[in-house]
PDB file of N, CA, C and O in Angstrom:
ATOM      1  N   ALA A   1       8.811   1.388  15.169  1.00  0.00           N
ATOM      2  CA  ALA A   1       8.067   1.072  13.968  1.00  0.00           C
ATOM      3  C   ALA A   1       8.937   1.332  12.751  1.00  0.00           C
ATOM      4  O   ALA A   1       9.896   2.091  12.801  1.00  0.00           O
ATOM      5  N   VAL A   2       8.577   0.696  11.666  1.00  0.00           N
ATOM      6  CA  VAL A   2       9.212   0.922  10.377  1.00  0.00           C
ATOM      7  C   VAL A   2       8.168   1.572   9.483  1.00  0.00           C
ATOM      8  O   VAL A   2       7.040   1.093   9.393  1.00  0.00           O
ATOM      9  N   VAL A   3       8.538   2.672   8.834  1.00  0.00           N
ATOM     10  CA  VAL A   3       7.611   3.396   7.978  1.00  0.00           C
ATOM     11  C   VAL A   3       8.158   3.409   6.557  1.00  0.00           C
ATOM     12  O   VAL A   3       9.316   3.765   6.339  1.00  0.00           O
ATOM     13  N   VAL A   4       7.319   2.999   5.616  1.00  0.00           N
ATOM     14  CA  VAL A   4       7.665   3.016   4.197  1.00  0.00           C
ATOM     15  C   VAL A   4       6.696   3.960   3.508  1.00  0.00           C
ATOM     16  O   VAL A   4       5.479   3.838   3.690  1.00  0.00           O
ATOM     17  N   THR A   5       7.222   4.902   2.738  1.00  0.00           N
ATOM     18  CA  THR A   5       6.355   5.813   1.998  1.00  0.00           C
ATOM     19  C   THR A   5       6.673   5.701   0.509  1.00  0.00           C
ATOM     20  O   THR A   5       7.832   5.539   0.117  1.00  0.00           O
ATOM     21  N   VAL A   6       5.624   5.770  -0.283  1.00  0.00           N
ATOM     22  CA  VAL A   6       5.746   5.754  -1.736  1.00  0.00           C
ATOM     23  C   VAL A   6       4.927   6.924  -2.252  1.00  0.00           C
ATOM     24  O   VAL A   6       3.756   7.065  -1.910  1.00  0.00           O
ATOM     25  N   GLN A   7       5.559   7.758  -3.062  1.00  0.00           N
ATOM     26  CA  GLN A   7       4.888   8.934  -3.582  1.00  0.00           C
ATOM     27  C   GLN A   7       4.969   8.928  -5.104  1.00  0.00           C
ATOM     28  O   GLN A   7       5.987   8.545  -5.674  1.00  0.00           O
ATOM     29  N   ASP A   8       3.892   9.351  -5.745  1.00  0.00           N
ATOM     30  CA  ASP A   8       3.940   9.502  -7.194  1.00  0.00           C
ATOM     31  C   ASP A   8       3.599  10.938  -7.565  1.00  0.00           C
ATOM     32  O   ASP A   8       3.224  11.736  -6.712  1.00  0.00           O
ATOM     33  N   ASP A   9       3.764  11.243  -8.826  1.00  0.00           N
ATOM     34  CA  ASP A   9       3.458  12.593  -9.287  1.00  0.00           C
ATOM     35  C   ASP A   9       2.343  12.556 -10.328  1.00  0.00           C
ATOM     36  O   ASP A   9       2.303  13.366 -11.246  1.00  0.00           O
ATOM     37  N   GLY A  10       1.429  11.598 -10.162  1.00  0.00           N
ATOM     38  CA  GLY A  10       0.309  11.439 -11.089  1.00  0.00           C
ATOM     39  C   GLY A  10      -0.771  12.486 -10.870  1.00  0.00           C
ATOM     40  O   GLY A  10      -0.558  13.523 -10.247  1.00  0.00           O
ATOM     41  N   ARG A  11      -1.960  12.153 -11.336  1.00  0.00           N
ATOM     42  CA  ARG A  11      -3.075  13.108 -11.271  1.00  0.00           C
ATOM     43  C   ARG A  11      -3.712  13.192  -9.896  1.00  0.00           C
ATOM     44  O   ARG A  11      -4.530  14.063  -9.637  1.00  0.00           O
ATOM     45  N   GLY A  12      -3.375  12.287  -8.993  1.00  0.00           N
ATOM     46  CA  GLY A  12      -3.921  12.325  -7.641  1.00  0.00           C
ATOM     47  C   GLY A  12      -5.297  11.698  -7.552  1.00  0.00           C
ATOM     48  O   GLY A  12      -5.841  11.199  -8.528  1.00  0.00           O
ATOM     49  N   VAL A  13      -5.851  11.724  -6.358  1.00  0.00           N
ATOM     50  CA  VAL A  13      -7.159  11.146  -6.069  1.00  0.00           C
ATOM     51  C   VAL A  13      -8.042  12.254  -5.528  1.00  0.00           C
ATOM     52  O   VAL A  13      -7.646  12.975  -4.613  1.00  0.00           O
ATOM     53  N   SER A  14      -9.235  12.352  -6.058  1.00  0.00           N
ATOM     54  CA  SER A  14     -10.126  13.421  -5.606  1.00  0.00           C
ATOM     55  C   SER A  14     -10.625  13.140  -4.188  1.00  0.00           C
ATOM     56  O   SER A  14     -10.784  11.982  -3.788  1.00  0.00           O
ATOM     57  N   PRO A  15     -10.885  14.187  -3.422  1.00  0.00           N
ATOM     58  CA  PRO A  15     -11.339  14.011  -2.036  1.00  0.00           C
ATOM     59  C   PRO A  15     -12.638  13.219  -1.926  1.00  0.00           C
ATOM     60  O   PRO A  15     -12.869  12.551  -0.926  1.00  0.00           O
ATOM     61  N   GLU A  16     -13.482  13.260  -2.962  1.00  0.00           N
ATOM     62  CA  GLU A  16     -14.761  12.547  -2.913  1.00  0.00           C
ATOM     63  C   GLU A  16     -14.576  11.034  -2.901  1.00  0.00           C
ATOM     64  O   GLU A  16     -15.362  10.318  -2.283  1.00  0.00           O
ATOM     65  N   ILE A  17     -13.563  10.534  -3.599  1.00  0.00           N
ATOM     66  CA  ILE A  17     -13.385   9.078  -3.666  1.00  0.00           C
ATOM     67  C   ILE A  17     -12.294   8.560  -2.734  1.00  0.00           C
ATOM     68  O   ILE A  17     -12.191   7.354  -2.526  1.00  0.00           O
ATOM     69  N   LEU A  18     -11.516   9.436  -2.154  1.00  0.00           N
ATOM     70  CA  LEU A  18     -10.415   9.014  -1.281  1.00  0.00           C
ATOM     71  C   LEU A  18     -10.873   8.065  -0.165  1.00  0.00           C
ATOM     72  O   LEU A  18     -10.197   7.067   0.095  1.00  0.00           O
ATOM     73  N   PRO A  19     -12.015   8.287   0.483  1.00  0.00           N
ATOM     74  CA  PRO A  19     -12.436   7.360   1.545  1.00  0.00           C
ATOM     75  C   PRO A  19     -12.759   5.948   1.043  1.00  0.00           C
ATOM     76  O   PRO A  19     -12.823   5.018   1.830  1.00  0.00           O
ATOM     77  N   ARG A  20     -12.931   5.768  -0.266  1.00  0.00           N
ATOM     78  CA  ARG A  20     -13.345   4.467  -0.800  1.00  0.00           C
ATOM     79  C   ARG A  20     -12.209   3.656  -1.416  1.00  0.00           C
ATOM     80  O   ARG A  20     -12.430   2.508  -1.822  1.00  0.00           O
ATOM     81  N   VAL A  21     -11.011   4.203  -1.516  1.00  0.00           N
ATOM     82  CA  VAL A  21      -9.960   3.545  -2.292  1.00  0.00           C
ATOM     83  C   VAL A  21      -9.556   2.171  -1.765  1.00  0.00           C
ATOM     84  O   VAL A  21      -9.041   1.358  -2.532  1.00  0.00           O
ATOM     85  N   PHE A  22      -9.807   1.874  -0.503  1.00  0.00           N
ATOM     86  CA  PHE A  22      -9.450   0.564   0.051  1.00  0.00           C
ATOM     87  C   PHE A  22     -10.623  -0.418   0.043  1.00  0.00           C
ATOM     88  O   PHE A  22     -10.497  -1.530   0.525  1.00  0.00           O
ATOM     89  N   GLU A  23     -11.768  -0.015  -0.518  1.00  0.00           N
ATOM     90  CA  GLU A  23     -12.924  -0.916  -0.603  1.00  0.00           C
ATOM     91  C   GLU A  23     -12.701  -1.940  -1.708  1.00  0.00           C
ATOM     92  O   GLU A  23     -12.231  -1.593  -2.791  1.00  0.00           O
ATOM     93  N   PRO A  24     -13.062  -3.211  -1.450  1.00  0.00           N
ATOM     94  CA  PRO A  24     -12.937  -4.222  -2.499  1.00  0.00           C
ATOM     95  C   PRO A  24     -13.790  -3.850  -3.715  1.00  0.00           C
ATOM     96  O   PRO A  24     -14.914  -3.365  -3.575  1.00  0.00           O
ATOM     97  N   HIS A  25     -13.253  -4.069  -4.883  1.00  0.00           N
ATOM     98  CA  HIS A  25     -13.902  -3.857  -6.179  1.00  0.00           C
ATOM     99  C   HIS A  25     -14.126  -2.387  -6.520  1.00  0.00           C
ATOM    100  O   HIS A  25     -14.827  -2.093  -7.483  1.00  0.00           O
ATOM    101  N   PHE A  26     -13.560  -1.469  -5.764  1.00  0.00           N
ATOM    102  CA  PHE A  26     -13.690  -0.053  -6.107  1.00  0.00           C
ATOM    103  C   PHE A  26     -12.587   0.318  -7.084  1.00  0.00           C
ATOM    104  O   PHE A  26     -11.412   0.027  -6.864  1.00  0.00           O
ATOM    105  N   SER A  27     -12.971   0.958  -8.167  1.00  0.00           N
ATOM    106  CA  SER A  27     -12.002   1.391  -9.156  1.00  0.00           C
ATOM    107  C   SER A  27     -12.556   2.587  -9.922  1.00  0.00           C
ATOM    108  O   SER A  27     -13.761   2.703 -10.104  1.00  0.00           O
ATOM    109  N   THR A  28     -11.675   3.435 -10.356  1.00  0.00           N
ATOM    110  CA  THR A  28     -12.076   4.543 -11.216  1.00  0.00           C
ATOM    111  C   THR A  28     -11.768   4.225 -12.670  1.00  0.00           C
ATOM    112  O   THR A  28     -11.982   5.053 -13.544  1.00  0.00           O
ATOM    113  N   HIS A  29     -11.260   3.021 -12.928  1.00  0.00           N
ATOM    114  CA  HIS A  29     -10.894   2.596 -14.277  1.00  0.00           C
ATOM    115  C   HIS A  29     -11.911   1.589 -14.797  1.00  0.00           C
ATOM    116  O   HIS A  29     -12.604   0.916 -14.023  1.00  0.00           O
ATOM    117  N   THR A  30     -11.998   1.464 -16.111  1.00  0.00           N
ATOM    118  CA  THR A  30     -12.935   0.516 -16.703  1.00  0.00           C
ATOM    119  C   THR A  30     -12.397  -0.908 -16.709  1.00  0.00           C
ATOM    120  O   THR A  30     -13.151  -1.855 -16.876  1.00  0.00           O
ATOM    121  N   SER A  31     -11.099  -1.077 -16.531  1.00  0.00           N
ATOM    122  CA  SER A  31     -10.518  -2.414 -16.480  1.00  0.00           C
ATOM    123  C   SER A  31      -9.901  -2.644 -15.107  1.00  0.00           C
ATOM    124  O   SER A  31      -9.671  -1.715 -14.350  1.00  0.00           O
ATOM    125  N   GLY A  32      -9.637  -3.903 -14.807  1.00  0.00           N
ATOM    126  CA  GLY A  32      -9.066  -4.248 -13.505  1.00  0.00           C
ATOM    127  C   GLY A  32     -10.149  -4.661 -12.531  1.00  0.00           C
ATOM    128  O   GLY A  32     -11.341  -4.406 -12.740  1.00  0.00           O
ATOM    129  N   SER A  33      -9.733  -5.280 -11.452  1.00  0.00           N
ATOM    130  CA  SER A  33     -10.696  -5.816 -10.486  1.00  0.00           C
ATOM    131  C   SER A  33     -10.961  -4.884  -9.314  1.00  0.00           C
ATOM    132  O   SER A  33     -11.909  -5.090  -8.570  1.00  0.00           O
ATOM    133  N   GLY A  34     -10.123  -3.891  -9.114  1.00  0.00           N
ATOM    134  CA  GLY A  34     -10.312  -3.008  -7.969  1.00  0.00           C
ATOM    135  C   GLY A  34      -9.974  -3.670  -6.647  1.00  0.00           C
ATOM    136  O   GLY A  34     -10.473  -3.268  -5.600  1.00  0.00           O
ATOM    137  N   LEU A  35      -9.119  -4.673  -6.688  1.00  0.00           N
ATOM    138  CA  LEU A  35      -8.783  -5.400  -5.463  1.00  0.00           C
ATOM    139  C   LEU A  35      -7.402  -5.076  -4.911  1.00  0.00           C
ATOM    140  O   LEU A  35      -7.097  -5.423  -3.771  1.00  0.00           O
ATOM    141  N   GLY A  36      -6.548  -4.411  -5.673  1.00  0.00           N
ATOM    142  CA  GLY A  36      -5.161  -4.195  -5.267  1.00  0.00           C
ATOM    143  C   GLY A  36      -4.998  -3.527  -3.919  1.00  0.00           C
ATOM    144  O   GLY A  36      -4.312  -4.049  -3.031  1.00  0.00           O
ATOM    145  N   LEU A  37      -5.618  -2.381  -3.718  1.00  0.00           N
ATOM    146  CA  LEU A  37      -5.467  -1.680  -2.438  1.00  0.00           C
ATOM    147  C   LEU A  37      -6.210  -2.388  -1.310  1.00  0.00           C
ATOM    148  O   LEU A  37      -5.757  -2.373  -0.161  1.00  0.00           O
ATOM    149  N   ALA A  38      -7.336  -3.034  -1.623  1.00  0.00           N
ATOM    150  CA  ALA A  38      -8.072  -3.774  -0.588  1.00  0.00           C
ATOM    151  C   ALA A  38      -7.235  -4.933  -0.061  1.00  0.00           C
ATOM    152  O   ALA A  38      -7.143  -5.160   1.153  1.00  0.00           O
ATOM    153  N   ILE A  39      -6.600  -5.663  -0.964  1.00  0.00           N
ATOM    154  CA  ILE A  39      -5.740  -6.783  -0.564  1.00  0.00           C
ATOM    155  C   ILE A  39      -4.525  -6.265   0.189  1.00  0.00           C
ATOM    156  O   ILE A  39      -4.123  -6.832   1.215  1.00  0.00           O
ATOM    157  N   SER A  40      -3.944  -5.180  -0.294  1.00  0.00           N
ATOM    158  CA  SER A  40      -2.780  -4.600   0.383  1.00  0.00           C
ATOM    159  C   SER A  40      -3.119  -4.225   1.812  1.00  0.00           C
ATOM    160  O   SER A  40      -2.367  -4.533   2.743  1.00  0.00           O
ATOM    161  N   ARG A  41      -4.257  -3.570   2.010  1.00  0.00           N
ATOM    162  CA  ARG A  41      -4.639  -3.172   3.366  1.00  0.00           C
ATOM    163  C   ARG A  41      -4.860  -4.385   4.256  1.00  0.00           C
ATOM    164  O   ARG A  41      -4.397  -4.422   5.395  1.00  0.00           O
ATOM    165  N   ARG A  42      -5.545  -5.396   3.724  1.00  0.00           N
ATOM    166  CA  ARG A  42      -5.800  -6.598   4.526  1.00  0.00           C
ATOM    167  C   ARG A  42      -4.492  -7.251   4.963  1.00  0.00           C
ATOM    168  O   ARG A  42      -4.321  -7.619   6.130  1.00  0.00           O
ATOM    169  N   LEU A  43      -3.538  -7.390   4.048  1.00  0.00           N
ATOM    170  CA  LEU A  43      -2.260  -8.008   4.390  1.00  0.00           C
ATOM    171  C   LEU A  43      -1.489  -7.187   5.419  1.00  0.00           C
ATOM    172  O   LEU A  43      -0.992  -7.724   6.413  1.00  0.00           O
ATOM    173  N   VAL A  44      -1.383  -5.888   5.188  1.00  0.00           N
ATOM    174  CA  VAL A  44      -0.642  -5.029   6.109  1.00  0.00           C
ATOM    175  C   VAL A  44      -1.267  -5.084   7.508  1.00  0.00           C
ATOM    176  O   VAL A  44      -0.560  -5.196   8.510  1.00  0.00           O
ATOM    177  N   GLU A  45      -2.597  -5.027   7.586  1.00  0.00           N
ATOM    178  CA  GLU A  45      -3.255  -5.071   8.897  1.00  0.00           C
ATOM    179  C   GLU A  45      -3.095  -6.434   9.561  1.00  0.00           C
ATOM    180  O   GLU A  45      -2.928  -6.511  10.776  1.00  0.00           O
ATOM    181  N   GLU A  46      -3.141  -7.523   8.775  1.00  0.00           N
ATOM    182  CA  GLU A  46      -2.921  -8.857   9.346  1.00  0.00           C
ATOM    183  C   GLU A  46      -1.519  -9.000   9.921  1.00  0.00           C
ATOM    184  O   GLU A  46      -1.302  -9.761  10.858  1.00  0.00           O
ATOM    185  N   TRP A  47      -0.567  -8.279   9.361  1.00  0.00           N
ATOM    186  CA  TRP A  47       0.808  -8.306   9.850  1.00  0.00           C
ATOM    187  C   TRP A  47       1.035  -7.295  10.964  1.00  0.00           C
ATOM    188  O   TRP A  47       2.164  -7.067  11.391  1.00  0.00           O
ATOM    189  N   GLY A  48      -0.028  -6.660  11.449  1.00  0.00           N
ATOM    190  CA  GLY A  48       0.083  -5.737  12.575  1.00  0.00           C
ATOM    191  C   GLY A  48       0.426  -4.311  12.202  1.00  0.00           C
ATOM    192  O   GLY A  48       0.820  -3.524  13.048  1.00  0.00           O
ATOM    193  N   GLY A  49       0.253  -3.952  10.947  1.00  0.00           N
ATOM    194  CA  GLY A  49       0.593  -2.610  10.508  1.00  0.00           C
ATOM    195  C   GLY A  49      -0.622  -1.810  10.080  1.00  0.00           C
ATOM    196  O   GLY A  49      -1.761  -2.211  10.285  1.00  0.00           O
ATOM    197  N   SER A  50      -0.339  -0.684   9.461  1.00  0.00           N
ATOM    198  CA  SER A  50      -1.406   0.155   8.938  1.00  0.00           C
ATOM    199  C   SER A  50      -0.953   0.745   7.604  1.00  0.00           C
ATOM    200  O   SER A  50       0.241   0.872   7.337  1.00  0.00           O
ATOM    201  N   ILE A  51      -1.926   1.093   6.776  1.00  0.00           N
ATOM    202  CA  ILE A  51      -1.645   1.695   5.479  1.00  0.00           C
ATOM    203  C   ILE A  51      -2.574   2.889   5.317  1.00  0.00           C
ATOM    204  O   ILE A  51      -3.746   2.831   5.705  1.00  0.00           O
ATOM    205  N   ARG A  52      -2.025   3.954   4.762  1.00  0.00           N
ATOM    206  CA  ARG A  52      -2.795   5.192   4.609  1.00  0.00           C
ATOM    207  C   ARG A  52      -2.455   5.806   3.258  1.00  0.00           C
ATOM    208  O   ARG A  52      -1.310   5.765   2.817  1.00  0.00           O
ATOM    209  N   LEU A  53      -3.451   6.357   2.608  1.00  0.00           N
ATOM    210  CA  LEU A  53      -3.243   7.028   1.342  1.00  0.00           C
ATOM    211  C   LEU A  53      -3.729   8.462   1.472  1.00  0.00           C
ATOM    212  O   LEU A  53      -4.844   8.702   1.926  1.00  0.00           O
ATOM    213  N   THR A  54      -2.873   9.397   1.128  1.00  0.00           N
ATOM    214  CA  THR A  54      -3.259  10.801   1.086  1.00  0.00           C
ATOM    215  C   THR A  54      -2.995  11.294  -0.322  1.00  0.00           C
ATOM    216  O   THR A  54      -2.125  10.781  -1.017  1.00  0.00           O
ATOM    217  N   SER A  55      -3.762  12.289  -0.731  1.00  0.00           N
ATOM    218  CA  SER A  55      -3.609  12.764  -2.090  1.00  0.00           C
ATOM    219  C   SER A  55      -4.167  14.166  -2.234  1.00  0.00           C
ATOM    220  O   SER A  55      -5.023  14.597  -1.457  1.00  0.00           O
ATOM    221  N   GLU A  56      -3.658  14.816  -3.250  1.00  0.00           N
ATOM    222  CA  GLU A  56      -4.152  16.128  -3.636  1.00  0.00           C
ATOM    223  C   GLU A  56      -4.319  16.088  -5.148  1.00  0.00           C
ATOM    224  O   GLU A  56      -3.364  15.782  -5.865  1.00  0.00           O
ATOM    225  N   PRO A  57      -5.535  16.342  -5.654  1.00  0.00           N
ATOM    226  CA  PRO A  57      -5.731  16.282  -7.097  1.00  0.00           C
ATOM    227  C   PRO A  57      -4.707  17.146  -7.841  1.00  0.00           C
ATOM    228  O   PRO A  57      -4.442  18.278  -7.468  1.00  0.00           O
ATOM    229  N   GLY A  58      -4.117  16.556  -8.861  1.00  0.00           N
ATOM    230  CA  GLY A  58      -3.124  17.248  -9.656  1.00  0.00           C
ATOM    231  C   GLY A  58      -1.723  17.217  -9.078  1.00  0.00           C
ATOM    232  O   GLY A  58      -0.774  17.672  -9.709  1.00  0.00           O
ATOM    233  N   ALA A  59      -1.569  16.676  -7.867  1.00  0.00           N
ATOM    234  CA  ALA A  59      -0.255  16.681  -7.208  1.00  0.00           C
ATOM    235  C   ALA A  59       0.197  15.285  -6.794  1.00  0.00           C
ATOM    236  O   ALA A  59       1.136  15.149  -6.026  1.00  0.00           O
ATOM    237  N   GLY A  60      -0.462  14.238  -7.260  1.00  0.00           N
ATOM    238  CA  GLY A  60      -0.031  12.883  -6.942  1.00  0.00           C
ATOM    239  C   GLY A  60      -0.614  12.353  -5.644  1.00  0.00           C
ATOM    240  O   GLY A  60      -1.494  12.953  -5.045  1.00  0.00           O
ATOM    241  N   ALA A  61      -0.088  11.208  -5.253  1.00  0.00           N
ATOM    242  CA  ALA A  61      -0.575  10.519  -4.061  1.00  0.00           C
ATOM    243  C   ALA A  61       0.607  10.051  -3.223  1.00  0.00           C
ATOM    244  O   ALA A  61       1.715   9.871  -3.728  1.00  0.00           O
ATOM    245  N   LEU A  62       0.361   9.844  -1.948  1.00  0.00           N
ATOM    246  CA  LEU A  62       1.371   9.358  -1.011  1.00  0.00           C
ATOM    247  C   LEU A  62       0.772   8.197  -0.237  1.00  0.00           C
ATOM    248  O   LEU A  62      -0.277   8.345   0.397  1.00  0.00           O
ATOM    249  N   VAL A  63       1.412   7.045  -0.313  1.00  0.00           N
ATOM    250  CA  VAL A  63       0.996   5.870   0.459  1.00  0.00           C
ATOM    251  C   VAL A  63       2.003   5.685   1.574  1.00  0.00           C
ATOM    252  O   VAL A  63       3.215   5.671   1.344  1.00  0.00           O
ATOM    253  N   THR A  64       1.498   5.558   2.797  1.00  0.00           N
ATOM    254  CA  THR A  64       2.353   5.355   3.965  1.00  0.00           C
ATOM    255  C   THR A  64       1.985   4.025   4.622  1.00  0.00           C
ATOM    256  O   THR A  64       0.835   3.829   5.005  1.00  0.00           O
ATOM    257  N   ILE A  65       2.961   3.151   4.735  1.00  0.00           N
ATOM    258  CA  ILE A  65       2.779   1.863   5.406  1.00  0.00           C
ATOM    259  C   ILE A  65       3.615   1.899   6.674  1.00  0.00           C
ATOM    260  O   ILE A  65       4.816   2.173   6.625  1.00  0.00           O
ATOM    261  N   THR A  66       2.981   1.622   7.799  1.00  0.00           N
ATOM    262  CA  THR A  66       3.661   1.599   9.093  1.00  0.00           C
ATOM    263  C   THR A  66       3.574   0.187   9.644  1.00  0.00           C
ATOM    264  O   THR A  66       2.483  -0.384   9.751  1.00  0.00           O
ATOM    265  N   MET A  67       4.720  -0.384   9.971  1.00  0.00           N
ATOM    266  CA  MET A  67       4.779  -1.752  10.520  1.00  0.00           C
ATOM    267  C   MET A  67       5.499  -1.732  11.853  1.00  0.00           C
ATOM    268  O   MET A  67       6.430  -0.941  12.043  1.00  0.00           O
ATOM    269  N   ARG A  68       5.059  -2.601  12.737  1.00  0.00           N
ATOM    270  CA  ARG A  68       5.784  -2.755  14.000  1.00  0.00           C
ATOM    271  C   ARG A  68       7.138  -3.362  13.712  1.00  0.00           C
ATOM    272  O   ARG A  68       7.275  -4.230  12.864  1.00  0.00           O
ATOM    273  N   ARG A  69       8.127  -2.894  14.420  1.00  0.00           N
ATOM    274  CA  ARG A  69       9.471  -3.486  14.275  1.00  0.00           C
ATOM    275  C   ARG A  69       9.431  -4.863  14.933  1.00  0.00           C
ATOM    276  O   ARG A  69       9.017  -5.008  16.075  1.00  0.00           O
ATOM    277  N   GLY A  70       9.850  -5.878  14.201  1.00  0.00           N
ATOM    278  CA  GLY A  70       9.806  -7.248  14.692  1.00  0.00           C
ATOM    279  C   GLY A  70      11.003  -7.596  15.545  1.00  0.00           C
ATOM    280  O   GLY A  70      12.018  -6.895  15.554  1.00  0.00           O
ATOM    281  N   THR A  71      10.886  -8.671  16.251  1.00  0.00           N
ATOM    282  CA  THR A  71      12.015  -9.198  17.004  1.00  0.00           C
ATOM    283  C   THR A  71      12.482 -10.466  16.307  1.00  0.00           C
ATOM    284  O   THR A  71      11.692 -11.222  15.774  1.00  0.00           O
ATOM    285  N   HIS A  72      13.753 -10.649  16.252  1.00  0.00           N
ATOM    286  CA  HIS A  72      14.330 -11.804  15.596  1.00  0.00           C
ATOM    287  C   HIS A  72      14.766 -12.837  16.634  1.00  0.00           C
ATOM    288  O   HIS A  72      15.322 -12.474  17.679  1.00  0.00           O
ATOM    289  N   PRO A  73      14.531 -14.102  16.355  1.00  0.00           N
ATOM    290  CA  PRO A  73      14.995 -15.131  17.307  1.00  0.00           C
ATOM    291  C   PRO A  73      16.522 -15.177  17.333  1.00  0.00           C
ATOM    292  O   PRO A  73      17.175 -14.828  16.347  1.00  0.00           O
ATOM    293  N   PRO A  74      17.107 -15.599  18.437  1.00  0.00           N
ATOM    294  CA  PRO A  74      18.565 -15.709  18.508  1.00  0.00           C
ATOM    295  C   PRO A  74      19.074 -16.710  17.478  1.00  0.00           C
ATOM    296  O   PRO A  74      18.420 -17.706  17.211  1.00  0.00           O
ATOM    297  N   GLU A  75      20.247 -16.452  16.961  1.00  0.00           N
ATOM    298  CA  GLU A  75      20.846 -17.368  15.972  1.00  0.00           C
ATOM    299  C   GLU A  75      21.628 -18.451  16.637  1.00  0.00           C
ATOM    300  O   GLU A  75      22.141 -18.373  17.670  1.00  0.00           O
TER     301      GLU A  75
END
């Protein structure tokens, strides 16, 4: 598998809303559509992978994307 991780040092995500972050139209902001993470999850899963977000309030968030290693056709 190939694993890609992205970490930030922002304010983090509270444990109460963490289970909802991949729901369509869910947002903690007054602007935006709330579709970014929902679309990301759908695409990653359609490609045979998985996406996970972990966070600690005040300590940022970590997104982990795991994809199956592909096979390339002979040249």
